[in-house]
Amino acid sequence: MAIESLERSLDLFGAPLYVYHEIVHNKYVVERFKRRGVVFVESLDEVPEGSPLLYSAHGVSPRSDRKRAAGV
């Protein structure tokens, strides 16, 4: 599901597309997405304001989600 969601998001938004943490623990899949313009970040501060952002399949804490929604 996570890979399909990322594929669809790339089709919809194009690159760059930011993803908070790696979506799966498979370096080959992650590298394939990086070549297509996906930027995996470890901090929400790394995502430019207004950029499309997906969360990893593991989700995020409610605090992180609220901070992103508030633009912090």
GROMACS .gro file of C-alpha atoms in nm:
model
   72
    1MET     CA    1   0.000   0.000   0.000
    2ALA     CA    2   0.280   0.245   0.085
    3ILE     CA    3   0.458   0.187  -0.244
    4GLU     CA    4   0.135   0.222  -0.441
    5SER     CA    5   0.051   0.545  -0.256
    6LEU     CA    6   0.392   0.688  -0.339
    7GLU     CA    7   0.361   0.585  -0.705
    8ARG     CA    8   0.022   0.756  -0.729
    9SER     CA    9   0.150   1.067  -0.553
   10LEU     CA   10   0.440   1.095  -0.797
   11ASP     CA   11   0.193   1.072  -1.085
   12LEU     CA   12  -0.025   1.341  -0.928
   13PHE     CA   13   0.231   1.587  -0.788
   14GLY     CA   14   0.550   1.506  -0.978
   15ALA     CA   15   0.896   1.559  -0.833
   16PRO     CA   16   1.025   1.665  -0.597
   17LEU     CA   17   0.800   1.478  -0.360
   18TYR     CA   18   0.902   1.463   0.005
   19VAL     CA   19   0.857   1.157   0.226
   20TYR     CA   20   0.904   1.167   0.602
   21HIS     CA   21   1.128   0.865   0.669
   22GLU     CA   22   1.179   0.581   0.426
   23ILE     CA   23   0.853   0.419   0.323
   24VAL     CA   24   0.988   0.063   0.336
   25HIS     CA   25   1.302  -0.107   0.460
   26ASN     CA   26   1.419  -0.207   0.114
   27LYS     CA   27   1.717  -0.014  -0.019
   28TYR     CA   28   1.642  -0.106  -0.382
   29VAL     CA   29   1.289   0.035  -0.365
   30VAL     CA   30   1.410   0.347  -0.184
   31GLU     CA   31   1.686   0.406  -0.441
   32ARG     CA   32   1.440   0.362  -0.729
   33PHE     CA   33   1.218   0.633  -0.581
   34LYS     CA   34   1.515   0.862  -0.518
   35ARG     CA   35   1.605   0.837  -0.888
   36ARG     CA   36   1.249   0.946  -0.969
   37GLY     CA   37   1.278   1.259  -0.755
   38VAL     CA   38   1.154   1.148  -0.416
   39VAL     CA   39   1.336   1.313  -0.127
   40PHE     CA   40   1.336   1.116   0.198
   41VAL     CA   41   1.376   1.340   0.503
   42GLU     CA   42   1.433   1.273   0.871
   43SER     CA   43   1.294   1.606   0.989
   44LEU     CA   44   0.991   1.806   0.882
   45ASP     CA   45   1.219   2.111   0.885
   46GLU     CA   46   1.382   1.972   0.568
   47VAL     CA   47   1.058   2.006   0.369
   48PRO     CA   48   1.011   2.340   0.192
   49GLU     CA   49   0.684   2.511   0.276
   50GLY     CA   50   0.408   2.420   0.034
   51SER     CA   51   0.583   2.106  -0.090
   52PRO     CA   52   0.392   1.779  -0.116
   53LEU     CA   53   0.472   1.549   0.176
   54LEU     CA   54   0.390   1.187   0.247
   55TYR     CA   55   0.447   1.012   0.575
   56SER     CA   56   0.608   0.671   0.595
   57ALA     CA   57   0.400   0.360   0.642
   58HIS     CA   58   0.493   0.378   1.011
   59GLY     CA   59   0.307   0.706   1.054
   60VAL     CA   60   0.406   1.001   1.271
   61SER     CA   61   0.326   1.126   1.614
   62PRO     CA   62   0.020   1.349   1.647
   63ARG     CA   63   0.253   1.634   1.749
   64SER     CA   64   0.453   1.609   1.424
   65ASP     CA   65   0.132   1.603   1.222
   66ARG     CA   66  -0.002   1.913   1.400
   67LYS     CA   67   0.327   2.098   1.350
   68ARG     CA   68   0.321   2.027   0.975
   69ALA     CA   69  -0.044   2.131   0.946
   70ALA     CA   70   0.038   2.456   1.127
   71GLY     CA   71   0.335   2.521   0.901
   72VAL     CA   72   0.582   2.506   1.189
   0.00000   0.00000   0.00000
